[in-house]
Structures are given as structure tokens and as C-alpha cells.
Backbone atoms as SQL, in Angstrom:
CREATE TABLE atoms (id INTEGER PRIMARY KEY, chain TEXT, resi INTEGER, resn TEXT, atom TEXT, x REAL, y REAL, z REAL);
INSERT INTO atoms VALUES
  (1, 'A', 1, 'MET', 'N', -50.492, 31.333, 68.033),
  (2, 'A', 1, 'MET', 'CA', -51.379, 31.818, 67.003),
  (3, 'A', 1, 'MET', 'C', -50.639, 32.040, 65.691),
  (4, 'A', 2, 'ALA', 'N', -49.479, 32.629, 65.734),
  (5, 'A', 2, 'ALA', 'CA', -48.719, 32.899, 64.514),
  (6, 'A', 2, 'ALA', 'C', -48.401, 31.606, 63.771),
  (7, 'A', 3, 'LYS', 'N', -48.135, 30.519, 64.514),
  (8, 'A', 3, 'LYS', 'CA', -47.820, 29.248, 63.859),
  (9, 'A', 3, 'LYS', 'C', -49.015, 28.725, 63.074),
  (10, 'A', 4, 'ASN', 'N', -50.228, 28.919, 63.586),
  (11, 'A', 4, 'ASN', 'CA', -51.428, 28.497, 62.866),
  (12, 'A', 4, 'ASN', 'C', -51.592, 29.275, 61.568),
  (13, 'A', 5, 'ILE', 'N', -51.346, 30.571, 61.627),
  (14, 'A', 5, 'ILE', 'CA', -51.451, 31.415, 60.430),
  (15, 'A', 5, 'ILE', 'C', -50.393, 31.009, 59.421),
  (16, 'A', 6, 'ILE', 'N', -49.186, 30.791, 59.868),
  (17, 'A', 6, 'ILE', 'CA', -48.101, 30.379, 58.971),
  (18, 'A', 6, 'ILE', 'C', -48.443, 29.053, 58.305),
  (19, 'A', 7, 'ARG', 'N', -48.956, 28.097, 59.091),
  (20, 'A', 7, 'ARG', 'CA', -49.321, 26.790, 58.534),
  (21, 'A', 7, 'ARG', 'C', -50.436, 26.933, 57.495),
  (22, 'A', 8, 'LYS', 'N', -51.428, 27.771, 57.777),
  (23, 'A', 8, 'LYS', 'CA', -52.540, 27.970, 56.842),
  (24, 'A', 8, 'LYS', 'C', -52.044, 28.589, 55.537),
  (25, 'A', 9, 'ILE', 'N', -51.180, 29.582, 55.632),
  (26, 'A', 9, 'ILE', 'CA', -50.624, 30.219, 54.434),
  (27, 'A', 9, 'ILE', 'C', -49.789, 29.209, 53.649),
  (28, 'A', 10, 'LYS', 'N', -48.975, 28.420, 54.338),
  (29, 'A', 10, 'LYS', 'CA', -48.146, 27.401, 53.681),
  (30, 'A', 10, 'LYS', 'C', -49.014, 26.383, 52.948),
  (31, 'A', 11, 'ASN', 'N', -50.087, 25.927, 53.595),
  (32, 'A', 11, 'ASN', 'CA', -50.967, 24.944, 52.977),
  (33, 'A', 11, 'ASN', 'C', -51.709, 25.514, 51.779),
  (34, 'A', 12, 'ARG', 'N', -52.137, 26.762, 51.885),
  (35, 'A', 12, 'ARG', 'CA', -52.801, 27.395, 50.734),
  (36, 'A', 12, 'ARG', 'C', -51.812, 27.609, 49.593),
  (37, 'A', 13, 'ALA', 'N', -50.592, 27.978, 49.923),
  (38, 'A', 13, 'ALA', 'CA', -49.571, 28.136, 48.881),
  (39, 'A', 13, 'ALA', 'C', -49.330, 26.809, 48.172),
  (40, 'A', 14, 'PHE', 'N', -49.291, 25.709, 48.936),
  (41, 'A', 14, 'PHE', 'CA', -49.142, 24.386, 48.329),
  (42, 'A', 14, 'PHE', 'C', -50.314, 24.107, 47.387),
  (43, 'A', 15, 'ALA', 'N', -51.537, 24.411, 47.821),
  (44, 'A', 15, 'ALA', 'CA', -52.718, 24.159, 46.999),
  (45, 'A', 15, 'ALA', 'C', -52.669, 24.964, 45.703),
  (46, 'A', 16, 'LEU', 'N', -52.088, 26.154, 45.765),
  (47, 'A', 16, 'LEU', 'CA', -51.999, 27.004, 44.576),
  (48, 'A', 16, 'LEU', 'C', -50.754, 26.734, 43.736),
  (49, 'A', 17, 'ASN', 'N', -49.910, 25.823, 44.181),
  (50, 'A', 17, 'ASN', 'CA', -48.679, 25.497, 43.463),
  (51, 'A', 17, 'ASN', 'C', -48.932, 24.401, 42.428),
  (52, 'A', 18, 'SER', 'N', -50.024, 24.539, 41.704),
  (53, 'A', 18, 'SER', 'CA', -50.395, 23.568, 40.684),
  (54, 'A', 18, 'SER', 'C', -51.192, 24.291, 39.605),
  (55, 'A', 19, 'GLU', 'N', -50.724, 24.193, 38.367),
  (56, 'A', 19, 'GLU', 'CA', -51.454, 24.820, 37.267),
  (57, 'A', 19, 'GLU', 'C', -52.868, 24.265, 37.165),
  (58, 'A', 20, 'THR', 'N', -53.014, 22.972, 37.387),
  (59, 'A', 20, 'THR', 'CA', -54.331, 22.347, 37.295),
  (60, 'A', 20, 'THR', 'C', -55.284, 22.943, 38.317),
  (61, 'A', 21, 'ARG', 'N', -54.839, 23.084, 39.558),
  (62, 'A', 21, 'ARG', 'CA', -55.718, 23.627, 40.589),
  (63, 'A', 21, 'ARG', 'C', -56.045, 25.094, 40.326),
  (64, 'A', 22, 'ILE', 'N', -55.094, 25.849, 39.824),
  (65, 'A', 22, 'ILE', 'CA', -55.369, 27.246, 39.469),
  (66, 'A', 22, 'ILE', 'C', -56.384, 27.305, 38.329),
  (67, 'A', 23, 'GLU', 'N', -56.244, 26.408, 37.351),
  (68, 'A', 23, 'GLU', 'CA', -57.219, 26.357, 36.253),
  (69, 'A', 23, 'GLU', 'C', -58.616, 26.022, 36.777),
  (70, 'A', 24, 'ILE', 'N', -58.697, 25.122, 37.746),
  (71, 'A', 24, 'ILE', 'CA', -59.990, 24.782, 38.343),
  (72, 'A', 24, 'ILE', 'C', -60.599, 26.020, 38.998),
  (73, 'A', 25, 'LEU', 'N', -59.785, 26.781, 39.720),
  (74, 'A', 25, 'LEU', 'CA', -60.286, 28.007, 40.347),
  (75, 'A', 25, 'LEU', 'C', -60.793, 28.993, 39.305),
  (76, 'A', 26, 'PHE', 'N', -60.049, 29.155, 38.204),
  (77, 'A', 26, 'PHE', 'CA', -60.498, 30.034, 37.126),
  (78, 'A', 26, 'PHE', 'C', -61.836, 29.572, 36.568),
  (79, 'A', 27, 'LEU', 'N', -61.942, 28.279, 36.283),
  (80, 'A', 27, 'LEU', 'CA', -63.168, 27.735, 35.692),
  (81, 'A', 27, 'LEU', 'C', -64.379, 27.933, 36.597),
  (82, 'A', 28, 'CYS', 'N', -64.178, 27.812, 37.888),
  (83, 'A', 28, 'CYS', 'CA', -65.292, 27.797, 38.843),
  (84, 'A', 28, 'CYS', 'C', -65.525, 29.133, 39.541),
  (85, 'A', 29, 'GLN', 'N', -64.854, 30.179, 39.109),
  (86, 'A', 29, 'GLN', 'CA', -65.033, 31.431, 39.833),
  (87, 'A', 29, 'GLN', 'C', -66.284, 32.182, 39.398),
  (88, 'A', 30, 'ASN', 'N', -66.794, 31.910, 38.222),
  (89, 'A', 30, 'ASN', 'CA', -68.001, 32.607, 37.768),
  (90, 'A', 30, 'ASN', 'C', -69.198, 31.683, 37.594),
  (91, 'A', 31, 'LYS', 'N', -68.953, 30.376, 37.688),
  (92, 'A', 31, 'LYS', 'CA', -70.012, 29.407, 37.433),
  (93, 'A', 31, 'LYS', 'C', -69.711, 28.119, 38.181),
  (94, 'A', 32, 'GLU', 'N', -70.724, 27.549, 38.823),
  (95, 'A', 32, 'GLU', 'CA', -70.539, 26.255, 39.470),
  (96, 'A', 32, 'GLU', 'C', -70.463, 25.177, 38.400),
  (97, 'A', 33, 'LEU', 'N', -69.497, 24.282, 38.555),
  (98, 'A', 33, 'LEU', 'CA', -69.313, 23.179, 37.617),
  (99, 'A', 33, 'LEU', 'C', -69.271, 21.864, 38.376),
  (100, 'A', 34, 'THR', 'N', -69.671, 20.795, 37.710),
  (101, 'A', 34, 'THR', 'CA', -69.538, 19.471, 38.304),
  (102, 'A', 34, 'THR', 'C', -68.106, 18.997, 38.116),
  (103, 'A', 35, 'ILE', 'N', -67.730, 17.982, 38.864),
  (104, 'A', 35, 'ILE', 'CA', -66.389, 17.394, 38.709),
  (105, 'A', 35, 'ILE', 'C', -66.231, 16.860, 37.287),
  (106, 'A', 36, 'THR', 'N', -67.291, 16.278, 36.754),
  (107, 'A', 36, 'THR', 'CA', -67.248, 15.748, 35.377),
  (108, 'A', 36, 'THR', 'C', -66.978, 16.868, 34.381),
  (109, 'A', 37, 'GLU', 'N', -67.650, 18.007, 34.555),
  (110, 'A', 37, 'GLU', 'CA', -67.424, 19.144, 33.652),
  (111, 'A', 37, 'GLU', 'C', -65.991, 19.651, 33.768),
  (112, 'A', 38, 'ILE', 'N', -65.482, 19.731, 34.985),
  (113, 'A', 38, 'ILE', 'CA', -64.094, 20.170, 35.200),
  (114, 'A', 38, 'ILE', 'C', -63.139, 19.207, 34.504),
  (115, 'A', 39, 'ALA', 'N', -63.357, 17.916, 34.708),
  (116, 'A', 39, 'ALA', 'CA', -62.489, 16.902, 34.096),
  (117, 'A', 39, 'ALA', 'C', -62.491, 17.036, 32.574),
  (118, 'A', 40, 'LYS', 'N', -63.656, 17.200, 31.979),
  (119, 'A', 40, 'LYS', 'CA', -63.750, 17.322, 30.518),
  (120, 'A', 40, 'LYS', 'C', -63.057, 18.575, 30.008),
  (121, 'A', 41, 'LYS', 'N', -63.313, 19.712, 30.683),
  (122, 'A', 41, 'LYS', 'CA', -62.728, 20.981, 30.228),
  (123, 'A', 41, 'LYS', 'C', -61.204, 20.991, 30.332),
  (124, 'A', 42, 'LEU', 'N', -60.662, 20.273, 31.317),
  (125, 'A', 42, 'LEU', 'CA', -59.211, 20.275, 31.524),
  (126, 'A', 42, 'LEU', 'C', -58.538, 18.991, 31.039),
  (127, 'A', 43, 'ASN', 'N', -59.330, 18.115, 30.411),
  (128, 'A', 43, 'ASN', 'CA', -58.800, 16.853, 29.887),
  (129, 'A', 43, 'ASN', 'C', -58.125, 16.037, 30.996),
  (130, 'A', 44, 'LEU', 'N', -58.849, 15.881, 32.119),
  (131, 'A', 44, 'LEU', 'CA', -58.357, 15.123, 33.265),
  (132, 'A', 44, 'LEU', 'C', -59.234, 13.903, 33.470),
  (133, 'A', 45, 'SER', 'N', -58.703, 12.915, 34.159),
  (134, 'A', 45, 'SER', 'CA', -59.555, 11.812, 34.592),
  (135, 'A', 45, 'SER', 'C', -60.458, 12.333, 35.708),
  (136, 'A', 46, 'LEU', 'N', -61.577, 11.651, 35.929),
  (137, 'A', 46, 'LEU', 'CA', -62.458, 12.043, 37.027),
  (138, 'A', 46, 'LEU', 'C', -61.724, 11.978, 38.361),
  (139, 'A', 47, 'ASN', 'N', -60.907, 10.941, 38.540),
  (140, 'A', 47, 'ASN', 'CA', -60.160, 10.781, 39.780),
  (141, 'A', 47, 'ASN', 'C', -59.197, 11.947, 40.002),
  (142, 'A', 48, 'ASN', 'N', -58.476, 12.329, 38.961),
  (143, 'A', 48, 'ASN', 'CA', -57.521, 13.432, 39.063),
  (144, 'A', 48, 'ASN', 'C', -58.242, 14.742, 39.369),
  (145, 'A', 49, 'ALA', 'N', -59.350, 14.992, 38.673),
  (146, 'A', 49, 'ALA', 'CA', -60.121, 16.218, 38.923),
  (147, 'A', 49, 'ALA', 'C', -60.632, 16.232, 40.359),
  (148, 'A', 50, 'SER', 'N', -61.157, 15.112, 40.810),
  (149, 'A', 50, 'SER', 'CA', -61.692, 15.011, 42.162),
  (150, 'A', 50, 'SER', 'C', -60.610, 15.231, 43.216),
  (151, 'A', 51, 'GLN', 'N', -59.445, 14.653, 43.014),
  (152, 'A', 51, 'GLN', 'CA', -58.343, 14.824, 43.962),
  (153, 'A', 51, 'GLN', 'C', -57.913, 16.285, 44.055),
  (154, 'A', 52, 'ASN', 'N', -57.828, 16.953, 42.909),
  (155, 'A', 52, 'ASN', 'CA', -57.432, 18.365, 42.908),
  (156, 'A', 52, 'ASN', 'C', -58.485, 19.238, 43.571),
  (157, 'A', 53, 'VAL', 'N', -59.760, 18.951, 43.320),
  (158, 'A', 53, 'VAL', 'CA', -60.832, 19.701, 43.972),
  (159, 'A', 53, 'VAL', 'C', -60.784, 19.482, 45.481),
  (160, 'A', 54, 'SER', 'N', -60.475, 18.273, 45.909),
  (161, 'A', 54, 'SER', 'CA', -60.393, 17.982, 47.342),
  (162, 'A', 54, 'SER', 'C', -59.297, 18.794, 48.015),
  (163, 'A', 55, 'VAL', 'N', -58.156, 18.959, 47.347),
  (164, 'A', 55, 'VAL', 'CA', -57.073, 19.786, 47.898),
  (165, 'A', 55, 'VAL', 'C', -57.555, 21.227, 48.045),
  (166, 'A', 56, 'LEU', 'N', -58.231, 21.734, 47.029),
  (167, 'A', 56, 'LEU', 'CA', -58.736, 23.108, 47.082),
  (168, 'A', 56, 'LEU', 'C', -59.813, 23.271, 48.156),
  (169, 'A', 57, 'GLU', 'N', -60.658, 22.263, 48.294),
  (170, 'A', 57, 'GLU', 'CA', -61.708, 22.335, 49.312),
  (171, 'A', 57, 'GLU', 'C', -61.110, 22.309, 50.719),
  (172, 'A', 58, 'ARG', 'N', -60.132, 21.452, 50.934),
  (173, 'A', 58, 'ARG', 'CA', -59.489, 21.346, 52.249),
  (174, 'A', 58, 'ARG', 'C', -58.893, 22.691, 52.674),
  (175, 'A', 59, 'GLU', 'N', -58.394, 23.450, 51.719),
  (176, 'A', 59, 'GLU', 'CA', -57.786, 24.749, 52.017),
  (177, 'A', 59, 'GLU', 'C', -58.780, 25.900, 51.888),
  (178, 'A', 60, 'GLU', 'N', -60.080, 25.558, 51.794),
  (179, 'A', 60, 'GLU', 'CA', -61.162, 26.536, 51.751),
  (180, 'A', 60, 'GLU', 'C', -61.044, 27.493, 50.569),
  (181, 'A', 61, 'LEU', 'N', -60.608, 26.953, 49.436),
  (182, 'A', 61, 'LEU', 'CA', -60.503, 27.740, 48.213),
  (183, 'A', 61, 'LEU', 'C', -61.680, 27.481, 47.277),
  (184, 'A', 62, 'VAL', 'N', -62.378, 26.379, 47.474),
  (185, 'A', 62, 'VAL', 'CA', -63.611, 26.080, 46.739),
  (186, 'A', 62, 'VAL', 'C', -64.655, 25.545, 47.715),
  (187, 'A', 63, 'ARG', 'N', -65.905, 25.601, 47.286),
  (188, 'A', 63, 'ARG', 'CA', -67.002, 25.019, 48.047),
  (189, 'A', 63, 'ARG', 'C', -67.699, 23.994, 47.153),
  (190, 'A', 64, 'LYS', 'N', -67.910, 22.799, 47.694),
  (191, 'A', 64, 'LYS', 'CA', -68.683, 21.785, 46.974),
  (192, 'A', 64, 'LYS', 'C', -70.106, 21.808, 47.522),
  (193, 'A', 65, 'THR', 'N', -71.076, 21.708, 46.618),
  (194, 'A', 65, 'THR', 'CA', -72.485, 21.686, 47.004),
  (195, 'A', 65, 'THR', 'C', -73.132, 20.439, 46.435),
  (196, 'A', 66, 'ARG', 'N', -73.789, 19.657, 47.305),
  (197, 'A', 66, 'ARG', 'CA', -74.529, 18.479, 46.859),
  (198, 'A', 66, 'ARG', 'C', -75.977, 18.889, 46.624),
  (199, 'A', 67, 'HIS', 'N', -76.479, 18.576, 45.421),
  (200, 'A', 67, 'HIS', 'CA', -77.835, 18.939, 45.038),
  (201, 'A', 67, 'HIS', 'C', -78.784, 17.762, 45.228),
  (202, 'A', 68, 'LYS', 'N', -80.081, 18.060, 45.212),
  (203, 'A', 68, 'LYS', 'CA', -81.103, 17.043, 45.456),
  (204, 'A', 68, 'LYS', 'C', -81.012, 15.871, 44.479),
  (205, 'A', 69, 'ASP', 'N', -80.577, 16.146, 43.261),
  (206, 'A', 69, 'ASP', 'CA', -80.479, 15.073, 42.265),
  (207, 'A', 69, 'ASP', 'C', -79.196, 14.246, 42.413),
  (208, 'A', 70, 'GLY', 'N', -78.390, 14.560, 43.427),
  (209, 'A', 70, 'GLY', 'CA', -77.173, 13.796, 43.684),
  (210, 'A', 70, 'GLY', 'C', -75.918, 14.375, 43.057),
  (211, 'A', 71, 'THR', 'N', -76.052, 15.360, 42.183),
  (212, 'A', 71, 'THR', 'CA', -74.869, 15.962, 41.581),
  (213, 'A', 71, 'THR', 'C', -74.160, 16.847, 42.598),
  (214, 'A', 72, 'VAL', 'N', -72.872, 16.980, 42.409),
  (215, 'A', 72, 'VAL', 'CA', -72.052, 17.839, 43.259),
  (216, 'A', 72, 'VAL', 'C', -71.426, 18.889, 42.360),
  (217, 'A', 73, 'THR', 'N', -71.583, 20.160, 42.743),
  (218, 'A', 73, 'THR', 'CA', -70.965, 21.229, 41.974),
  (219, 'A', 73, 'THR', 'C', -69.882, 21.895, 42.805),
  (220, 'A', 74, 'VAL', 'N', -68.970, 22.540, 42.100),
  (221, 'A', 74, 'VAL', 'CA', -67.808, 23.187, 42.712),
  (222, 'A', 74, 'VAL', 'C', -67.841, 24.666, 42.358),
  (223, 'A', 75, 'LYS', 'N', -67.623, 25.517, 43.354),
  (224, 'A', 75, 'LYS', 'CA', -67.568, 26.965, 43.163),
  (225, 'A', 75, 'LYS', 'C', -66.316, 27.510, 43.834),
  (226, 'A', 76, 'SER', 'N', -65.586, 28.347, 43.119),
  (227, 'A', 76, 'SER', 'CA', -64.397, 28.977, 43.678),
  (228, 'A', 76, 'SER', 'C', -64.789, 29.975, 44.756),
  (229, 'A', 77, 'LEU', 'N', -64.041, 29.999, 45.841),
  (230, 'A', 77, 'LEU', 'CA', -64.256, 30.967, 46.919),
  (231, 'A', 77, 'LEU', 'C', -63.254, 32.109, 46.866),
  (232, 'A', 78, 'VAL', 'N', -62.474, 32.128, 45.795),
  (233, 'A', 78, 'VAL', 'CA', -61.519, 33.215, 45.583),
  (234, 'A', 78, 'VAL', 'C', -61.704, 33.757, 44.176),
  (235, 'A', 79, 'LYS', 'N', -61.270, 34.970, 43.987),
  (236, 'A', 79, 'LYS', 'CA', -61.310, 35.605, 42.679),
  (237, 'A', 79, 'LYS', 'C', -59.879, 35.766, 42.205),
  (238, 'A', 80, 'ILE', 'N', -59.564, 35.198, 41.053),
  (239, 'A', 80, 'ILE', 'CA', -58.217, 35.280, 40.509),
  (240, 'A', 80, 'ILE', 'C', -58.252, 36.117, 39.234),
  (241, 'A', 81, 'THR', 'N', -57.398, 37.129, 39.195),
  (242, 'A', 81, 'THR', 'CA', -57.216, 37.922, 37.988),
  (243, 'A', 81, 'THR', 'C', -55.763, 37.764, 37.557),
  (244, 'A', 82, 'GLU', 'N', -55.407, 38.413, 36.481),
  (245, 'A', 82, 'GLU', 'CA', -54.038, 38.282, 35.983),
  (246, 'A', 82, 'GLU', 'C', -52.995, 38.779, 36.967),
  (247, 'A', 83, 'ASP', 'N', -53.367, 39.736, 37.797),
  (248, 'A', 83, 'ASP', 'CA', -52.362, 40.345, 38.665),
  (249, 'A', 83, 'ASP', 'C', -52.564, 40.110, 40.160),
  (250, 'A', 84, 'LYS', 'N', -53.652, 39.400, 40.555),
  (251, 'A', 84, 'LYS', 'CA', -53.822, 39.181, 41.988),
  (252, 'A', 84, 'LYS', 'C', -54.805, 38.054, 42.279),
  (253, 'A', 85, 'ILE', 'N', -54.753, 37.610, 43.510),
  (254, 'A', 85, 'ILE', 'CA', -55.703, 36.649, 44.035),
  (255, 'A', 85, 'ILE', 'C', -56.425, 37.329, 45.187),
  (256, 'A', 86, 'GLU', 'N', -57.743, 37.368, 45.131),
  (257, 'A', 86, 'GLU', 'CA', -58.532, 37.976, 46.189),
  (258, 'A', 86, 'GLU', 'C', -59.234, 36.879, 46.964),
  (259, 'A', 87, 'TRP', 'N', -58.964, 36.829, 48.247),
  (260, 'A', 87, 'TRP', 'CA', -59.683, 35.905, 49.119),
  (261, 'A', 87, 'TRP', 'C', -60.951, 36.613, 49.567),
  (262, 'A', 88, 'CYS', 'N', -61.819, 36.824, 48.594),
  (263, 'A', 88, 'CYS', 'CA', -63.050, 37.559, 48.897),
  (264, 'A', 88, 'CYS', 'C', -64.157, 36.609, 49.314),
  (265, 'A', 89, 'PHE', 'N', -63.918, 35.333, 49.246),
  (266, 'A', 89, 'PHE', 'CA', -64.882, 34.319, 49.646),
  (267, 'A', 89, 'PHE', 'C', -66.239, 34.579, 49.028),
  (268, 'A', 90, 'VAL', 'N', -66.255, 34.484, 47.705),
  (269, 'A', 90, 'VAL', 'CA', -67.447, 34.670, 46.901),
  (270, 'A', 90, 'VAL', 'C', -68.508, 33.665, 47.309),
  (271, 'A', 91, 'ASN', 'N', -69.742, 34.100, 47.449),
  (272, 'A', 91, 'ASN', 'CA', -70.848, 33.189, 47.773),
  (273, 'A', 91, 'ASN', 'C', -71.581, 32.778, 46.525);
């Protein structure tokens, strides 16, 4: 069991070891955004934004939602402030 916890913490630390991914979490913690909106706000290609969101999703740091019109939005599942990260799993 301890090895699973260690692996999960290591993988989440890897996901957070990127300024771009942290910026995505900041952007999406109060408002759902599309990948296109994230890419524009951070001056990234769509592919780069999508890849970074996928890393965050794999580590359960964001949730992607597919809407009836086909758009996909991203919402942060953590709350990041200047002094801490809360895994509060915001809905």
C-alpha cells in the first residue's frame, strides 16, 4: 500500500513540476475553460495545451467535461494559493 501512495505522490509532483501546468490549474480553479481558451491565455499551441491538460487529468488534478455541443471544458480539482495547494477536489 505504501508503494502505491509513494507512486501517486511522485506522479502528482511530476505533474506540478511545470510552470505551464500550474498556470493551467490557476486559470481553471474558478472557471471552466476550453482547451482553446487555455491555449490563447497562455500563448500555447492547442497540442501543447492539450498535452499539459492530459497530464493534469491523469493525475486527477483537473476534470474535463464534454458538453452537448461537443466542446470540452477543463476545471481544476485543486485550489492553489500563494502559500499552499489544497487537494480539496472542488466540484
